Coordinates of N, CA, C and O in Angstrom, one line a residue:
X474 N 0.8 -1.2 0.0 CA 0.0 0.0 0.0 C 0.9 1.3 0.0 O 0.6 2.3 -0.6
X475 N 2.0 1.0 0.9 CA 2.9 2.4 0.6 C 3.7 2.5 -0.4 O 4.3 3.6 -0.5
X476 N 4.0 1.6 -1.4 CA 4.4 1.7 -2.5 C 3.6 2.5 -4.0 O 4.0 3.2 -4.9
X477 N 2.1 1.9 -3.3 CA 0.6 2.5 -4.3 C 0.8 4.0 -3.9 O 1.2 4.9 -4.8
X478 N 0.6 4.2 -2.6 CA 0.3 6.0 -1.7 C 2.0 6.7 -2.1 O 2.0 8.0 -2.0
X479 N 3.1 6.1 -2.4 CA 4.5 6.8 -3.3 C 4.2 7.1 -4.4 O 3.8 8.2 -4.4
X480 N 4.1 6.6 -5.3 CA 3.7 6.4 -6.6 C 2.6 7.6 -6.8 O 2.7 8.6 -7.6
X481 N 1.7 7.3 -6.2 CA 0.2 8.5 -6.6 C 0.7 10.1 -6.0 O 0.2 11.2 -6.4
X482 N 1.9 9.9 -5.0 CA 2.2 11.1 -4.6 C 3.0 11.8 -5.3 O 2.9 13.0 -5.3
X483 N 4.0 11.1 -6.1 CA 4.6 11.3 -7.2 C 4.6 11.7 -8.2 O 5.6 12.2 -8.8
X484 N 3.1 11.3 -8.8 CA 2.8 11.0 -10.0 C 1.4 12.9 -9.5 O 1.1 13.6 -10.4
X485 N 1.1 13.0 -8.4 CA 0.5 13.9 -8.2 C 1.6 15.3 -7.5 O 1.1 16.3 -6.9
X486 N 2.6 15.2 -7.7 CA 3.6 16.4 -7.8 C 4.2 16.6 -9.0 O 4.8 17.7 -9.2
X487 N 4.1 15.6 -9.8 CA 4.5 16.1 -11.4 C 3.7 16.8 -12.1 O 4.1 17.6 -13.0
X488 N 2.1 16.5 -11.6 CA 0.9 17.2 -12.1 C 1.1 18.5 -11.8 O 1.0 19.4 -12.6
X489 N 1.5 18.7 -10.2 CA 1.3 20.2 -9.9 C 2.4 20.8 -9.7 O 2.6 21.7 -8.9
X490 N 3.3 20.3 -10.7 CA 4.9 20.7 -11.1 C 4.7 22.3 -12.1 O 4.4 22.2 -13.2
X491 N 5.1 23.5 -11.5 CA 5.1 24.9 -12.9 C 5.7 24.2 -13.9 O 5.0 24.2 -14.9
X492 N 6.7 23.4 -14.1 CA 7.6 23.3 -15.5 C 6.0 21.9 -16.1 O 5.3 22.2 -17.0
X493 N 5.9 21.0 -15.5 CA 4.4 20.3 -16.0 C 3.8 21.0 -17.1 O 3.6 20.8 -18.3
X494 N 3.5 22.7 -15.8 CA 2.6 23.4 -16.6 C 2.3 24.3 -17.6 O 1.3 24.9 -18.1
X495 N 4.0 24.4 -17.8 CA 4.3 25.2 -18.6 C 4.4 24.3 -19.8 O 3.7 24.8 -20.7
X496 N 5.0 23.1 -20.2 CA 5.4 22.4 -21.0 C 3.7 22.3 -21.7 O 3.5 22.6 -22.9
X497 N 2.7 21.9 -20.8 CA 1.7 21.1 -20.8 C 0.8 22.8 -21.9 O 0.2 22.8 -23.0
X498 N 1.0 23.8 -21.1 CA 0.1 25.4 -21.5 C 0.5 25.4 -22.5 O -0.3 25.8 -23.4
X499 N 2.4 24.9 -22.8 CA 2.2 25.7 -24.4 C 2.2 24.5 -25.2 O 2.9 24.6 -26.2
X500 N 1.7 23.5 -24.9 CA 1.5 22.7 -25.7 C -0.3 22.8 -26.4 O -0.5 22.4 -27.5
X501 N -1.1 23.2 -25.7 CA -2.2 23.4 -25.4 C -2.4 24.8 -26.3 O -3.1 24.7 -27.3
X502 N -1.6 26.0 -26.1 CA -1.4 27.4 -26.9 C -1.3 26.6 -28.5 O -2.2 26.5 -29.3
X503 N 0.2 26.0 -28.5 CA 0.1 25.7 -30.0 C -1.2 25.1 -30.7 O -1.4 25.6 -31.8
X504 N -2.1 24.2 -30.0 CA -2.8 23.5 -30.7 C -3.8 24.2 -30.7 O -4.5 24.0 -31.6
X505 N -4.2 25.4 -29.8 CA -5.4 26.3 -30.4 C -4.9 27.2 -31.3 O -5.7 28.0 -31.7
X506 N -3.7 27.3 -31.8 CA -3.5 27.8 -32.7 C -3.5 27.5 -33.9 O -3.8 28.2 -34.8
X507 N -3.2 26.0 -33.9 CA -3.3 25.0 -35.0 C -4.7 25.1 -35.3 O -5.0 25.9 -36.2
X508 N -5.5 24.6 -34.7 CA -6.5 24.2 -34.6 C -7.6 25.6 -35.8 O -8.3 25.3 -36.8
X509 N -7.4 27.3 -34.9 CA -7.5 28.0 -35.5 C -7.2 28.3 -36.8 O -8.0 28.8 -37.5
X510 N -6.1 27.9 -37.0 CA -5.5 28.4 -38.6 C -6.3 27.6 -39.5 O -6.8 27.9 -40.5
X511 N -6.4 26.3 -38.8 CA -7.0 24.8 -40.2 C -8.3 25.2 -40.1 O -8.9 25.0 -41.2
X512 N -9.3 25.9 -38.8 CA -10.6 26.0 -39.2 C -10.6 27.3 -40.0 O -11.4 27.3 -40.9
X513 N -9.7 28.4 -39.9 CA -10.2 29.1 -41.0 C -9.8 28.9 -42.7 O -10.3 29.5 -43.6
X514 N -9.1 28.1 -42.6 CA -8.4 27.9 -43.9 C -9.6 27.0 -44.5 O -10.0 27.1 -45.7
X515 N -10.0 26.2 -43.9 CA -11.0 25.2 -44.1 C -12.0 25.9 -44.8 O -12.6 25.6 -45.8
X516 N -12.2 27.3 -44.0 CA -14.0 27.9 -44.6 C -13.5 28.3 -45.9 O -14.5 28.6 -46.6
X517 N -12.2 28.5 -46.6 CA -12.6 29.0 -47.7 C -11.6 27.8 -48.6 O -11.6 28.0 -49.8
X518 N -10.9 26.6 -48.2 CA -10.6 25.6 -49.0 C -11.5 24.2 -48.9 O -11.1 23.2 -49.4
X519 N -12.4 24.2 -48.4 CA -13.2 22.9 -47.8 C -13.6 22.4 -49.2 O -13.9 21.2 -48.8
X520 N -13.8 22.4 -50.3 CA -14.3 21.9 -51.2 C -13.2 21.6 -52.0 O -13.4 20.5 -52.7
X521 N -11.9 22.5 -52.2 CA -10.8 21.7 -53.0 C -10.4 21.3 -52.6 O -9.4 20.9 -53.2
X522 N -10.4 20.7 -50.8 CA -9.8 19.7 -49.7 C -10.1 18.5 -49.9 O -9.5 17.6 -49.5
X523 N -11.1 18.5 -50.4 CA -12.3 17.3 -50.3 C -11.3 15.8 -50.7 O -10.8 14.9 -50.2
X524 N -11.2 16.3 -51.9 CA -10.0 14.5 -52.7 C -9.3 14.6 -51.6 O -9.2 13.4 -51.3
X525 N -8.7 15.4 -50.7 CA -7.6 15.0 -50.3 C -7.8 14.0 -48.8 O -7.1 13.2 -48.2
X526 N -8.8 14.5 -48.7 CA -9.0 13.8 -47.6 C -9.2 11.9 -47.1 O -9.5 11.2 -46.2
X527 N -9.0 11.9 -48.3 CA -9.3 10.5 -48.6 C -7.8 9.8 -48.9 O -7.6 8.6 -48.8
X528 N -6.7 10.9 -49.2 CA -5.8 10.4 -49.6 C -4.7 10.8 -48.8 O -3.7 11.4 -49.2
X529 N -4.8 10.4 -47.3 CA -4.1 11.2 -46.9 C -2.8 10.4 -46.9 O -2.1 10.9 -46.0
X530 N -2.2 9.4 -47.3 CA -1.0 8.5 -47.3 C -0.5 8.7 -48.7 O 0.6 8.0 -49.1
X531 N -1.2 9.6 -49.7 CA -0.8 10.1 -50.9 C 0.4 11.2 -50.8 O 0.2 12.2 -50.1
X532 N 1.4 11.1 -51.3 CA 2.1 12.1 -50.9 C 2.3 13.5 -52.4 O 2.9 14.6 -52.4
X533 N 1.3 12.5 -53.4 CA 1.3 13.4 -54.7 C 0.0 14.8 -54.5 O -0.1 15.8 -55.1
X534 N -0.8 14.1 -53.4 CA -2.2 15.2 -53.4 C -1.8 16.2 -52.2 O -1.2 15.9 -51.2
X535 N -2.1 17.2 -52.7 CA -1.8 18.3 -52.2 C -2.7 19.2 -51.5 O -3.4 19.9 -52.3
X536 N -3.0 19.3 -50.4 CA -3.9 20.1 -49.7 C -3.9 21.5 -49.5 O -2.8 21.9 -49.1
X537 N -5.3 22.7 -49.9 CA -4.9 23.6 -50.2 C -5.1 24.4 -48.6 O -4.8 25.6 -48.5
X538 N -5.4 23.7 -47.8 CA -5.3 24.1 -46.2 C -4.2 24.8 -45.8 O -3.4 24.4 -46.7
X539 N -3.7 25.6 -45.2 CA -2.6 26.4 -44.6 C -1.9 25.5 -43.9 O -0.7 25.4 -44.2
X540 N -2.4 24.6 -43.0 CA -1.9 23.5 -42.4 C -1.7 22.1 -43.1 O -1.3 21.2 -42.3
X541 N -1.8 21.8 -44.2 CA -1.6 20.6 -44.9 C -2.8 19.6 -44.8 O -3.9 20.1 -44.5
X542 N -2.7 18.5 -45.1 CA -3.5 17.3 -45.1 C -4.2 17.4 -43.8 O -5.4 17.7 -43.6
X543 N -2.9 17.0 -42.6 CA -3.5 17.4 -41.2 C -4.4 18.4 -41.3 O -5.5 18.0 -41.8
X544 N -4.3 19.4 -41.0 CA -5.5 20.7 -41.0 C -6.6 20.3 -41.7 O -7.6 20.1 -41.1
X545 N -6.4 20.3 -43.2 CA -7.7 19.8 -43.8 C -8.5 18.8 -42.9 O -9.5 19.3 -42.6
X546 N -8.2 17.3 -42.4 CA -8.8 16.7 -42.0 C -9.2 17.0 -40.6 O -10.4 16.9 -40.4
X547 N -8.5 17.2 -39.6 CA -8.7 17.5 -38.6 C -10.0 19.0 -38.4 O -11.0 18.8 -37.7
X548 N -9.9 20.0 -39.1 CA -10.7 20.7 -39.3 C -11.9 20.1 -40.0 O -12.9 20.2 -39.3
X549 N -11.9 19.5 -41.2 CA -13.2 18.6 -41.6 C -13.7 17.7 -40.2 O -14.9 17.8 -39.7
X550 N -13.2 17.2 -39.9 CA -13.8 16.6 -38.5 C -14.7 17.1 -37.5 O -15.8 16.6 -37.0
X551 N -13.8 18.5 -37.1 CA -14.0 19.8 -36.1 C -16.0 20.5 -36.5 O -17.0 20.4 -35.8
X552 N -15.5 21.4 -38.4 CA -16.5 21.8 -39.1 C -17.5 20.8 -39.4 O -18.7 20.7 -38.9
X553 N -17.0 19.9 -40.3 CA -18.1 19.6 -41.1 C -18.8 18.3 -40.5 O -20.0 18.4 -40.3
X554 N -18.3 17.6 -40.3 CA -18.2 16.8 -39.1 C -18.9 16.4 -37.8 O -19.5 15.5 -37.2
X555 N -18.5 17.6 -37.6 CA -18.8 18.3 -35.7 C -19.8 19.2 -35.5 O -21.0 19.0 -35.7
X556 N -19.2 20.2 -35.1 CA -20.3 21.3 -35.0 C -20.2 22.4 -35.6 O -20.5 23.5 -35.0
X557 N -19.8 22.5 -36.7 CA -20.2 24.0 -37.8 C -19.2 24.4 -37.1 O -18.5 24.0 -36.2
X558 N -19.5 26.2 -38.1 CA -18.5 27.2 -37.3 C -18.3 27.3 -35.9 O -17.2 27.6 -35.4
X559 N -19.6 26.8 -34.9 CA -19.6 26.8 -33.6 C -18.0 26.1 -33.0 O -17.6 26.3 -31.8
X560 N -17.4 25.4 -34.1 CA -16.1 24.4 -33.7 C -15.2 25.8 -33.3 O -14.3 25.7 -32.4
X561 N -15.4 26.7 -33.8 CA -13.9 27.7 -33.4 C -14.4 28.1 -32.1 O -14.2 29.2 -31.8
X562 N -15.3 27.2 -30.9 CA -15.1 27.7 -29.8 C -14.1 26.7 -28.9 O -13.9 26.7 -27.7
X563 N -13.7 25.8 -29.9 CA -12.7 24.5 -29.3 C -11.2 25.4 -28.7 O -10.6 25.6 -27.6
X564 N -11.3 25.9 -30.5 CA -9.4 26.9 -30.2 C -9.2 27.7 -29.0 O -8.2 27.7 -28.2
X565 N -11.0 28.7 -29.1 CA -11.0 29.9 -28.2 C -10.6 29.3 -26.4 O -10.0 30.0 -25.6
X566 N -11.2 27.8 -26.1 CA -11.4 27.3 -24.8 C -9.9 26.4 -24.6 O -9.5 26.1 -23.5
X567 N -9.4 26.1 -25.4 CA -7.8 25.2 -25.6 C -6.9 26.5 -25.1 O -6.0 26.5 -24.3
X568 N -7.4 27.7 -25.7 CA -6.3 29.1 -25.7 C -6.3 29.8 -24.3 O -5.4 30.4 -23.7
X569 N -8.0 29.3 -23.9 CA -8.1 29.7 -22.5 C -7.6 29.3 -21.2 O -7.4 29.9 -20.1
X570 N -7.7 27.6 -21.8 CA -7.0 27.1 -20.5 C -4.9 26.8 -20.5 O -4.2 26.5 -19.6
X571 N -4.8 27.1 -22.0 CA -3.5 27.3 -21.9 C -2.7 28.0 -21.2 O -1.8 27.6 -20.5
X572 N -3.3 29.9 -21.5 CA -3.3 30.3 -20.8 C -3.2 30.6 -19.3 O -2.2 31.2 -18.9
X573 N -4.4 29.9 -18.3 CA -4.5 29.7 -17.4 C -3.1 28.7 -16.7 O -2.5 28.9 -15.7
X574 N -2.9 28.0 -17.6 CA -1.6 27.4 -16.7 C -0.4 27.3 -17.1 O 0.5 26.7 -16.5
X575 N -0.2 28.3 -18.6 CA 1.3 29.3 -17.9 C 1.2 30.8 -17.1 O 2.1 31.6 -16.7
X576 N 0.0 30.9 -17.1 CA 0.3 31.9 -15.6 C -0.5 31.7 -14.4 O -1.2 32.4 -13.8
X577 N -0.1 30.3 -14.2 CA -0.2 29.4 -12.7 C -1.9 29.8 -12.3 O -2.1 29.8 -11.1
X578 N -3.0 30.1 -13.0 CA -3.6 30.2 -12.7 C -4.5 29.4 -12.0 O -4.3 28.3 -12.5
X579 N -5.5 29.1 -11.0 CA -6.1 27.7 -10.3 C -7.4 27.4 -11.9 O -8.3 28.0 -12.5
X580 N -6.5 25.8 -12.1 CA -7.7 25.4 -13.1 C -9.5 25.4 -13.1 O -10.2 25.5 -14.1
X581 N -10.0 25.3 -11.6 CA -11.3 25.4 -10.9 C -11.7 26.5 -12.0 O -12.7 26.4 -12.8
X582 N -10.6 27.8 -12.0 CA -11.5 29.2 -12.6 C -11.8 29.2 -14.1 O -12.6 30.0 -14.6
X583 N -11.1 28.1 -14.9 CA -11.5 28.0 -16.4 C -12.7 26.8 -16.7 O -13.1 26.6 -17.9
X584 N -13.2 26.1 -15.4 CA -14.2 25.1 -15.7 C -15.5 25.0 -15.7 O -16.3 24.1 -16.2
X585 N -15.8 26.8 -14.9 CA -17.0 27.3 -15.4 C -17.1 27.8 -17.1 O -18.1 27.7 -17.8
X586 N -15.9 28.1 -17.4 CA -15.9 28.8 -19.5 C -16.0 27.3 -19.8 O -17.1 27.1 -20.2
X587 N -15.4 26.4 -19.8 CA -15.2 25.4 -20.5 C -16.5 24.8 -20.7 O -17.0 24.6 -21.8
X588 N -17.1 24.6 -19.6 CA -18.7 23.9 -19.5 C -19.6 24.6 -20.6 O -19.8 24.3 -21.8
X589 N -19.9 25.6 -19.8 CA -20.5 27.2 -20.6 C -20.2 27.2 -22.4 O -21.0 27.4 -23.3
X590 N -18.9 26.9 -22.3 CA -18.4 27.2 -23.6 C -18.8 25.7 -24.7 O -19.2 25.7 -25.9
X591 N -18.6 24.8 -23.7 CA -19.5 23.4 -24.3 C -20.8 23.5 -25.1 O -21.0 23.2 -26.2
X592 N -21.5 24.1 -23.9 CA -23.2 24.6 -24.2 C -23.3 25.2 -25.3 O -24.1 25.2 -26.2
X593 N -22.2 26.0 -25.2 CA -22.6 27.7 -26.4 C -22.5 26.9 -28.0 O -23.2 27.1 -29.0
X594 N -21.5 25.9 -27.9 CA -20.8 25.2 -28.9 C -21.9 24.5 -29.4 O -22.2 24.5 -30.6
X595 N -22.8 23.6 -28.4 CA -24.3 23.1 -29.0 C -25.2 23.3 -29.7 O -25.7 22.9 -30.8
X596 N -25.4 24.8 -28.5 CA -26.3 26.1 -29.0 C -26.5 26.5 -29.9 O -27.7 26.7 -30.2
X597 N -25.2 26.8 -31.1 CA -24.7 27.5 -31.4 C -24.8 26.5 -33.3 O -24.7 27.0 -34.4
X598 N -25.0 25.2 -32.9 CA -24.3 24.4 -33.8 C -26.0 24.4 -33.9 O -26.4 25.0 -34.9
X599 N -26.9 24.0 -33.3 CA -28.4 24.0 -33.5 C -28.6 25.1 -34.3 O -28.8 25.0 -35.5
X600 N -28.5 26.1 -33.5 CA -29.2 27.5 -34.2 C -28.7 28.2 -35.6 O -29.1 29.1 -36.2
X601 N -27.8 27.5 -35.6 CA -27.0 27.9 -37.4 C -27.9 26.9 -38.0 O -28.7 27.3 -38.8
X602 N -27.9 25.7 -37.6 CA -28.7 25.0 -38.7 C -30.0 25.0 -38.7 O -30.5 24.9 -39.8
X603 N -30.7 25.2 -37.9 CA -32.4 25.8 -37.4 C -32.1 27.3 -38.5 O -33.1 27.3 -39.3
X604 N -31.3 28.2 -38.8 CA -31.6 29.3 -39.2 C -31.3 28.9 -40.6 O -32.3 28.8 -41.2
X605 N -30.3 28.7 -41.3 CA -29.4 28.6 -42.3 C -29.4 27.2 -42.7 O -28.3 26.7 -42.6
X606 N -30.2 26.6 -43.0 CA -30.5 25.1 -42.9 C -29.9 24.9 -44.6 O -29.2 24.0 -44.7
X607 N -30.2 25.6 -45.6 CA -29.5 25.3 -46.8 C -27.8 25.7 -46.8 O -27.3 26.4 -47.7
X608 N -27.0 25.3 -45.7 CA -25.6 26.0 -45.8 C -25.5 24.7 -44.3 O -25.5 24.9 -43.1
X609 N -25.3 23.3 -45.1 CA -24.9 22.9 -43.6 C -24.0 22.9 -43.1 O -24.1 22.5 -41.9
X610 N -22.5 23.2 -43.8 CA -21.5 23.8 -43.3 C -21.2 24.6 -41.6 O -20.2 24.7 -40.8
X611 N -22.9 25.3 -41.7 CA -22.4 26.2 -40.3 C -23.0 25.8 -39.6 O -23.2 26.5 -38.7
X612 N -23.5 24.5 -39.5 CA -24.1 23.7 -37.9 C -23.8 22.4 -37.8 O -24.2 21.6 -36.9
X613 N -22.7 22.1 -38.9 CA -22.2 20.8 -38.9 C -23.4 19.8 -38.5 O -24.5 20.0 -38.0
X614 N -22.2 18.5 -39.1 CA -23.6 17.5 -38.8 C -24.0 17.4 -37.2 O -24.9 16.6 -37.0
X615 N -23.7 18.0 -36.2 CA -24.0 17.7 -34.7 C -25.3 18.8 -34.9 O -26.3 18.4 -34.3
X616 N -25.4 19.6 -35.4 CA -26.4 20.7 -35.6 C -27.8 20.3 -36.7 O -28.9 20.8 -36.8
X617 N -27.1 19.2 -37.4 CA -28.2 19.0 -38.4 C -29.1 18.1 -38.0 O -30.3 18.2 -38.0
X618 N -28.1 17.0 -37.4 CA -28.8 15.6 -36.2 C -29.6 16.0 -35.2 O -30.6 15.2 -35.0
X619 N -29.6 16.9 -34.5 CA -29.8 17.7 -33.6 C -31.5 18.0 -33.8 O -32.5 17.7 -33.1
X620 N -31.3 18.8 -35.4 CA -32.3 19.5 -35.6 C -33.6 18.4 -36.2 O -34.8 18.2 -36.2
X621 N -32.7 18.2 -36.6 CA -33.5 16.7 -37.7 C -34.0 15.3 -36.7 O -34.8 14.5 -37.2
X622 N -33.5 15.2 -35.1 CA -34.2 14.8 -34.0 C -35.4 15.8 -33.4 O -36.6 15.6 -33.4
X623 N -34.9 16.7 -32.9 CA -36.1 17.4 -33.1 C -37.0 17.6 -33.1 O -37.7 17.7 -32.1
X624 N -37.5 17.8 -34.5 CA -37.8 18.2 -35.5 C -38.9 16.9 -35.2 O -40.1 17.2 -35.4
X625 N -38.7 16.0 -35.0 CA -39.6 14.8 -35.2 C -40.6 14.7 -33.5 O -41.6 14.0 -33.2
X626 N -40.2 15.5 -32.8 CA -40.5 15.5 -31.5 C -41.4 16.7 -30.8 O -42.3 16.8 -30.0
X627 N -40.4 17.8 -31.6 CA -41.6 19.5 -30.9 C -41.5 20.4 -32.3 O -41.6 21.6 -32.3
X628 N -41.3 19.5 -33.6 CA -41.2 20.5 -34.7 C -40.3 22.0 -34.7 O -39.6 22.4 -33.8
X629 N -40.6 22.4 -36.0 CA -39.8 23.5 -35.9 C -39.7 24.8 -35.3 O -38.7 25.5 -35.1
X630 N -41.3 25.0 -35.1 CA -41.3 26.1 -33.9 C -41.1 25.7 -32.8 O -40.9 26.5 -31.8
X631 N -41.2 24.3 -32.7 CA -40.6 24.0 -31.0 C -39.0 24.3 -30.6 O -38.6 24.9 -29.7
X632 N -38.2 23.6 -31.8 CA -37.0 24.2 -31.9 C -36.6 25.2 -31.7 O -35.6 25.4 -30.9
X633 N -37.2 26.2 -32.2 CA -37.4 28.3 -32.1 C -37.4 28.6 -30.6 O -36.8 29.5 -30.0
X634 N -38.1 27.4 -30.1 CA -39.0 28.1 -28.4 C -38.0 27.6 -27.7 O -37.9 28.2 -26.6
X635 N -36.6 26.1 -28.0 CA -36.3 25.8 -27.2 C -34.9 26.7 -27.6 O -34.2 27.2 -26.6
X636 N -34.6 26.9 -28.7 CA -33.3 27.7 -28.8 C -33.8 29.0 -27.6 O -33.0 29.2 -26.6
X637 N -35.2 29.9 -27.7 CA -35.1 30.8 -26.8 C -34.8 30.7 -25.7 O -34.3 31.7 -25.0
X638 N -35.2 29.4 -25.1 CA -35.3 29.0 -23.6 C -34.0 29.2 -23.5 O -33.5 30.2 -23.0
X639 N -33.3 28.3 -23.9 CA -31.9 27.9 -23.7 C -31.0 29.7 -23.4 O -30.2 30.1 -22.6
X640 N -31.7 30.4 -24.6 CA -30.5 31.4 -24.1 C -30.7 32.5 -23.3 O -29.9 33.3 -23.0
X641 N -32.5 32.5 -22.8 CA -32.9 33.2 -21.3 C -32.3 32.3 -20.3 O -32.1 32.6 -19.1
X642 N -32.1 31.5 -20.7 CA -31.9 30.4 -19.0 C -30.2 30.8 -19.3 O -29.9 31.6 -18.4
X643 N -29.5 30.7 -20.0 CA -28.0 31.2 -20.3 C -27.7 32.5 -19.3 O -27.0 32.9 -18.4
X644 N -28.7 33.1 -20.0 CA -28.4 34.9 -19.9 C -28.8 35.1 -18.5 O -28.1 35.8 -17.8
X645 N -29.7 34.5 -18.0 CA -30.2 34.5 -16.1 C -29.3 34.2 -15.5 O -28.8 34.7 -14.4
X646 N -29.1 33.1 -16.2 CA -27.7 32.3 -15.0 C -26.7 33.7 -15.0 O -26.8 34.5 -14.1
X647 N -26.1 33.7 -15.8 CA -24.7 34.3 -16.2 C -24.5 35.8 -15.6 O -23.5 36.4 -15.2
X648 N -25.9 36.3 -15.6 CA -26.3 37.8 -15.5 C -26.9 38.1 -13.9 O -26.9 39.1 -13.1
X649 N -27.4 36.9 -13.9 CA -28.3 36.6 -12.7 C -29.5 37.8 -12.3 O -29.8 38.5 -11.4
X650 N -29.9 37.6 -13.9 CA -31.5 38.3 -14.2 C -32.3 38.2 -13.4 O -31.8 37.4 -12.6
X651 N -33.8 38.4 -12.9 CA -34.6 38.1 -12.5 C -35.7 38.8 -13.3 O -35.5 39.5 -14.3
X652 N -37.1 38.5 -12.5 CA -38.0 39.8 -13.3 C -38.4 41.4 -12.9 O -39.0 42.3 -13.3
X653 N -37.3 40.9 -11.7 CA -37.7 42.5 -11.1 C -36.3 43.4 -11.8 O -36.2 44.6 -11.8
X654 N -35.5 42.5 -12.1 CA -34.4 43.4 -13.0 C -34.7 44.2 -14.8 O -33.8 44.9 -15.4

């Protein structure tokens, strides 16, 4: 047992090691940066990316992504994939908790954004595709599925009523609205 209780103590001062968290933040910085560049490059190469994504052990096809093959795919994943443009709130929450732990900040304080930022990313992926439903690009498939469940359940003005709910109950929380405000 004191070999287990060494070990976990060890292995829990490396965790809360600055150099950990420095190595660990900017490893975390880089990839919201990555991440960033491939989703924007994506909105305006996503269709001449397309062959390549299939080929990605081709070393003749060429991706017109800023970031290469990687980026193309990884961004098709993120966008088209995932959750529409709502995905560039991945980089913004990667950047934030990077952040947070190269300037030693207590992780607790980024896990309300992260959650929050989850939600918004949902939200966000619904209501592009609820609005803009011929462009499914910007609600990705998590937004289309979403809507297209739905849709079978409280229809389309139900969708309308629950997008509103969702962002009075957001804005209460966050604001801590009431009715006498």
């Amino acid at each position: 047992k004191s070999l287990k209780k060494t070990r976990f103590q060890s292995f829990k001062s490396v965790l809360n090691d600055r150099q950990t968290h420095f190595i660990f933040g900017t490893f975390l910085l880089i990839v919201s940066v990555f991440l960033l560049l491939s989703f924007i490059s994506y909105l305006s190469n996503w269709k001449v990316d397309q062959s390549t994504l299939t080929q990605f052990g081709n070393k003749s096809a060429i991706a017109q992504n800023l970031l290469g093959k990687l980026g193309a795919v990884i961004a098709h994943f993120f966008v088209y994939n995932g959750f529409g443009i709502a995905s560039f709130y991945i980089p913004i929450l990667l950047f934030l908790t990077s952040i947070c732990l190269l300037l030693s900040i207590n992780l607790k304080k980024v896990s309300k954004p992260l959650f929050w930022g989850f939600l918004a990313m949902i939200w966000f992926s619904v209501l592009l595709d609820y609005t803009i439903p011929s462009k499914p690009l910007y609600g990705g498939v998590v937004g289309f599925e979403l809507n297209d469940y739905l849709k079978i359940y409280i229809g389309k003005t139900g969708i309308g009523l629950l997008l509103i709910f969702f962002a009075t109950f957001y804005f209460a929380l966050r604001f801590k609205l009431s009715p006498v405000h």
